[in-house]
Coordinates of C-alpha atoms and ligand atoms in Angstrom, one line a residue:
M1 CA -17.5 14.7 -9.6
K2 CA -17.4 11.0 -8.9
I3 CA -16.3 9.4 -5.6
I4 CA -14.0 6.4 -6.2
D5 CA -15.4 3.8 -3.7
G6 CA -12.4 1.9 -2.5
K7 CA -14.5 -0.2 -0.1
A8 CA -16.7 -1.5 -2.9
L9 CA -13.8 -2.3 -5.2
A10 CA -11.9 -4.0 -2.3
A11 CA -15.0 -6.2 -1.6
K12 CA -15.3 -7.1 -5.2
M13 CA -11.6 -8.0 -5.5
R14 CA -11.7 -10.0 -2.3
A15 CA -14.7 -12.0 -3.6
Q16 CA -12.7 -12.8 -6.7
L17 CA -9.7 -13.9 -4.7
K18 CA -11.9 -16.1 -2.5
E19 CA -13.4 -17.8 -5.6
K20 CA -10.0 -18.5 -6.9
I21 CA -8.8 -19.9 -3.6
D22 CA -11.9 -22.0 -3.1
A23 CA -11.4 -23.6 -6.5
S24 CA -7.8 -24.4 -5.8
E25 CA -6.1 -27.3 -4.0
L26 CA -3.3 -25.1 -2.9
K27 CA -4.1 -22.8 0.1
P28 CA -2.0 -19.6 0.0
G29 CA -0.2 -19.1 3.4
L30 CA 0.8 -15.7 4.8
A31 CA 3.1 -15.3 7.8
V32 CA 2.7 -12.0 9.7
V33 CA 5.4 -11.1 12.1
L34 CA 4.8 -8.5 14.7
V35 CA 7.5 -7.5 17.2
G36 CA 6.6 -5.5 20.3
E37 CA 3.3 -3.8 21.3
D38 CA 2.9 -0.8 19.1
P39 CA -0.9 -0.2 19.2
A40 CA -1.3 0.9 15.6
S41 CA 0.7 -2.1 14.4
Q42 CA -1.5 -4.5 16.5
I43 CA -4.6 -3.2 14.8
Y44 CA -3.0 -3.5 11.3
V45 CA -1.9 -7.0 12.0
R46 CA -5.4 -8.0 13.4
N47 CA -7.0 -6.6 10.2
K48 CA -4.6 -8.4 8.0
I49 CA -5.3 -11.7 9.7
K50 CA -9.0 -11.1 9.5
A51 CA -8.7 -10.4 5.7
C52 CA -6.9 -13.7 5.4
E53 CA -9.7 -15.6 7.2
E54 CA -12.4 -14.0 5.0
I55 CA -11.0 -15.2 1.7
G56 CA -9.4 -18.5 2.8
V57 CA -5.7 -17.5 3.0
K58 CA -4.1 -19.5 5.9
S59 CA -2.5 -17.0 8.2
Y60 CA 0.5 -17.7 10.5
A61 CA 0.8 -15.0 13.2
Y62 CA 4.0 -14.5 15.1
R63 CA 3.8 -12.0 17.9
L64 CA 7.2 -11.6 19.4
P65 CA 8.1 -9.6 22.6
A66 CA 9.8 -6.2 22.2
D67 CA 13.1 -7.5 23.7
T68 CA 13.4 -10.1 20.8
S69 CA 17.0 -10.1 19.6
Q70 CA 18.0 -9.3 16.0
K71 CA 19.2 -12.9 15.7
Q72 CA 16.0 -14.4 17.0
L73 CA 14.0 -12.3 14.5
E74 CA 16.3 -13.2 11.6
D75 CA 16.2 -16.9 12.5
L76 CA 12.4 -16.9 12.5
L77 CA 12.3 -15.1 9.1
E78 CA 14.8 -17.7 7.7
E79 CA 12.6 -20.5 9.0
L80 CA 9.5 -18.9 7.3
A81 CA 11.5 -18.4 4.1
A82 CA 12.2 -22.1 4.0
S83 CA 8.6 -23.2 4.7
K84 CA 6.7 -24.6 1.7
D85 CA 3.4 -23.8 3.3
I86 CA 4.2 -20.1 3.5
H87 CA 4.0 -18.1 0.3
G88 CA 4.1 -14.6 1.7
I89 CA 6.0 -13.1 4.7
L90 CA 5.2 -9.7 6.1
L91 CA 7.3 -8.1 8.8
Q92 CA 5.2 -5.4 10.4
L93 CA 7.0 -2.1 10.6
P94 CA 8.2 -0.1 12.5
L95 CA 10.3 -2.5 14.6
P96 CA 10.9 -1.6 18.3
K97 CA 14.0 0.4 19.1
G98 CA 17.2 -1.7 19.0
L99 CA 16.1 -3.8 16.0
Q100 CA 17.2 -3.1 12.5
A101 CA 14.6 -3.5 9.8
E102 CA 16.9 -3.7 6.8
P103 CA 18.9 -6.9 7.7
A104 CA 15.7 -8.5 8.9
M105 CA 13.9 -7.7 5.7
A106 CA 16.8 -9.1 3.7
K107 CA 15.9 -12.5 5.1
I108 CA 12.6 -12.4 3.2
P109 CA 13.1 -13.9 -0.3
Y110 CA 11.7 -11.6 -2.9
E111 CA 9.3 -14.3 -4.1
K112 CA 7.6 -14.1 -0.6
D113 CA 8.0 -10.3 -0.1
V114 CA 4.2 -9.6 -0.4
D115 CA 4.8 -6.0 0.8
G116 CA 7.0 -5.3 -2.2
F117 CA 9.5 -3.6 0.0
S118 CA 12.6 -5.6 -1.0
K119 CA 15.4 -4.3 -3.1
E120 CA 14.7 -7.0 -5.7
N121 CA 11.0 -6.1 -6.1
L122 CA 11.7 -2.3 -6.1
G123 CA 14.4 -3.0 -8.7
K124 CA 11.9 -4.9 -10.8
L125 CA 9.5 -2.0 -10.6
V126 CA 12.2 0.4 -11.8
L127 CA 12.9 -2.0 -14.7
K128 CA 9.2 -2.6 -15.4
E129 CA 9.5 -6.3 -14.8
D130 CA 6.9 -8.5 -13.1
G131 CA 7.3 -8.5 -9.4
L132 CA 5.4 -8.0 -6.1
V133 CA 4.4 -4.3 -5.9
S134 CA 3.9 -2.3 -2.7
C135 CA 0.2 -2.7 -1.7
T136 CA -0.9 0.9 -1.2
P137 CA 0.3 2.3 -4.6
Y138 CA -0.7 -0.8 -6.4
G139 CA -4.2 -0.4 -4.9
V140 CA -4.3 3.2 -6.2
M141 CA -3.5 1.9 -9.7
K142 CA -6.4 -0.6 -9.4
M143 CA -8.7 2.2 -8.3
L144 CA -7.8 4.3 -11.4
E145 CA -8.2 1.3 -13.6
S146 CA -11.6 0.4 -12.2
E147 CA -12.9 3.8 -13.3
G148 CA -11.3 3.6 -16.7
I149 CA -8.8 6.4 -15.9
S150 CA -5.7 5.9 -17.9
P151 CA -2.5 7.7 -16.8
K152 CA -1.1 7.6 -20.3
G153 CA 0.1 11.0 -21.4
K154 CA -1.3 12.7 -18.3
R155 CA 0.5 14.9 -15.9
A156 CA 0.7 13.1 -12.6
V157 CA 2.0 14.7 -9.4
V158 CA 2.8 12.6 -6.3
L159 CA 3.1 14.3 -3.0
G160 CA 5.5 12.3 -0.8
R161 CA 8.7 10.3 -1.6
S162 CA 8.5 7.5 0.9
D163 CA 10.1 4.1 -0.1
T164 CA 6.8 2.4 0.6
V165 CA 4.3 4.7 -1.1
G166 CA 5.6 7.8 -2.9
K167 CA 8.5 6.3 -4.8
P168 CA 6.6 3.1 -6.0
M169 CA 3.6 5.2 -6.8
A170 CA 5.7 7.5 -9.0
L171 CA 7.2 4.4 -10.7
L172 CA 3.8 2.8 -11.4
L173 CA 2.5 6.0 -12.9
L174 CA 5.6 6.4 -15.0
N175 CA 5.3 2.8 -16.1
A176 CA 1.8 3.6 -17.1
D177 CA 3.1 6.4 -19.4
A178 CA 2.2 9.4 -17.2
T179 CA 4.6 12.4 -17.0
V180 CA 5.4 12.2 -13.3
T181 CA 6.6 14.8 -10.8
V182 CA 7.4 13.9 -7.2
C183 CA 7.1 16.6 -4.6
H184 CA 8.4 16.5 -1.0
S185 CA 9.2 18.7 2.0
K186 CA 12.0 20.6 0.1
T187 CA 10.0 21.2 -3.1
Q188 CA 9.6 24.8 -4.1
N189 CA 6.5 26.2 -5.9
L190 CA 4.6 23.1 -4.7
K191 CA 1.2 24.8 -5.2
E192 CA 2.0 25.6 -8.9
I193 CA 3.2 22.1 -9.5
C194 CA 0.0 20.6 -8.1
Q195 CA -2.1 22.9 -10.2
E196 CA -0.7 21.3 -13.3
A197 CA -1.7 17.8 -12.2
D198 CA -4.3 15.8 -14.1
I199 CA -3.8 13.1 -11.5
L200 CA -2.8 14.2 -8.0
V201 CA -1.8 11.6 -5.4
A202 CA -1.3 12.9 -1.8
A203 CA 0.8 10.7 0.4
I204 CA 2.5 13.0 3.0
G205 CA 0.6 12.4 6.2
R206 CA -0.5 15.9 6.8
A207 CA -4.2 16.5 7.6
K208 CA -6.1 18.5 4.8
F209 CA -2.8 19.7 3.3
V210 CA -4.1 19.7 -0.3
T211 CA -6.5 22.7 -0.6
E212 CA -8.9 23.7 -3.4
D213 CA -6.5 26.4 -4.8
M214 CA -3.9 23.7 -5.4
V215 CA -6.1 21.6 -7.6
K216 CA -6.8 22.0 -11.3
E217 CA -10.5 21.9 -12.4
G218 CA -11.3 18.3 -13.4
A219 CA -8.3 16.7 -11.8
V220 CA -8.3 13.1 -10.4
V221 CA -7.4 13.4 -6.7
V222 CA -6.2 10.4 -4.8
D223 CA -5.8 10.7 -1.0
V224 CA -3.5 8.2 0.6
G225 CA -3.4 10.0 4.0
I226 CA -4.8 8.7 7.2
N227 CA -4.8 11.5 9.8
R228 CA -6.8 13.1 12.6
D229 CA -8.1 16.6 12.2
E230 CA -8.3 19.2 15.0
N231 CA -11.4 17.5 16.4
G232 CA -9.8 14.1 16.4
K233 CA -11.9 13.0 13.3
L234 CA -10.3 10.7 10.7
C235 CA -9.3 12.7 7.6
G236 CA -6.9 12.4 4.7
D237 CA -4.2 14.6 3.2
V238 CA -6.8 16.4 1.1
D239 CA -9.4 19.0 2.2
Y240 CA -12.1 16.8 0.8
E241 CA -15.2 19.0 1.1
N242 CA -13.6 21.8 -0.9
V243 CA -11.4 19.9 -3.3
A244 CA -14.3 17.6 -4.2
K245 CA -16.0 20.6 -5.9
K246 CA -13.2 20.9 -8.4
A247 CA -12.2 17.3 -8.9
S248 CA -13.5 14.9 -11.6
Y249 CA -12.8 12.0 -9.4
I250 CA -11.8 11.9 -5.7
T251 CA -11.1 9.1 -3.2
P252 CA -12.6 9.6 0.3
V253 CA -11.0 9.0 3.7
P254 CA -12.2 6.6 5.1
G255 CA -13.4 4.3 2.4
G256 CA -11.0 5.1 -0.3
V257 CA -7.4 3.9 -0.6
G258 CA -7.4 2.3 2.9
P259 CA -9.5 -0.8 2.2
M260 CA -7.5 -1.4 -1.0
T261 CA -4.2 -1.7 0.9
I262 CA -5.0 -5.0 2.7
T263 CA -6.8 -6.2 -0.4
M264 CA -3.6 -5.8 -2.4
L265 CA -1.8 -7.7 0.3
M266 CA -4.2 -10.6 -0.2
Y267 CA -3.7 -10.2 -4.0
N268 CA 0.0 -10.3 -3.6
T269 CA -0.2 -13.4 -1.4
C270 CA -2.3 -15.2 -4.0
L271 CA 0.2 -14.0 -6.7
A272 CA 3.1 -15.5 -4.6
A273 CA 1.2 -18.7 -4.1
F274 CA -0.2 -19.2 -7.6
E275 CA 2.5 -17.3 -9.5
S276 CA -0.3 -15.6 -11.5
I277 CA -3.9 -14.7 -10.8
Ligands
LIG1 N1 3.5 -0.5 8.8 C1 2.6 0.3 8.3 N2 2.1 -0.1 7.1 C2 2.7 -1.2 6.8 C3 2.7 -2.1 5.7 O1 2.0 -1.9 4.7 N3 3.5 -3.2 5.8 C4 4.3 -3.4 6.8 N4 5.1 -4.4 6.8 N5 4.4 -2.6 7.8 C5 3.6 -1.5 7.8

């Protein structure tokens, strides 16, 4: 069994991005918009800005009060959309009650949609066209690639059907020629489906949901979850200790997919700025 070290891969990729930025006249710019005081969002935004500083992306942080109006938010996003110094725009979700994410996100042009959440970028992914890809699933693909794991012809099972992780993950695996099954809360015979998986990606947000009996011997197990267990300790969607005994590769939590997400945000920002990497 091999542990896929997301922290090490993230560090390597960030160093490569820094080199590219240092060698360039153009400084990529990322605008991060946070509305309200959600504590988790504040931490995410702080970490994103820190990652920018580390590699030489210029960050523009906008922290707006929770009582910001829909129009004020949309006006700001329009202004950022028009700025030539800003190559990527990220609207931190969820928004406070009373604000609608969809019309706000529609103000972000797809070329600057570094989260890959827009209809255009999701459509491009469906059509297997170049576009900006959602950071977490894209990071998972980079982790597989770094270990020489090809999804081609494999049975891949994705647990979770969110618009931000499960669906784009399934599309990326499909585009890489895997045979993909997406499971969700209404899926029947979930255990049997998981047992068929050569590549199993868990993105459901339930602590230690994937147990040893659900995993095929030699499977690649990717854990996207970030949860707390009964003792308040950070854990993934996978019962790591026991599943690790059966898996050929496994990603840990913490230190697996997590560090790759912000790295892919930096990658997407550079892609948006340089149009290629
Ligand atoms: N909220 C939680 N994760 C994310 C993310 O990756 N992007 C945005 N915009 N909001 C989030």
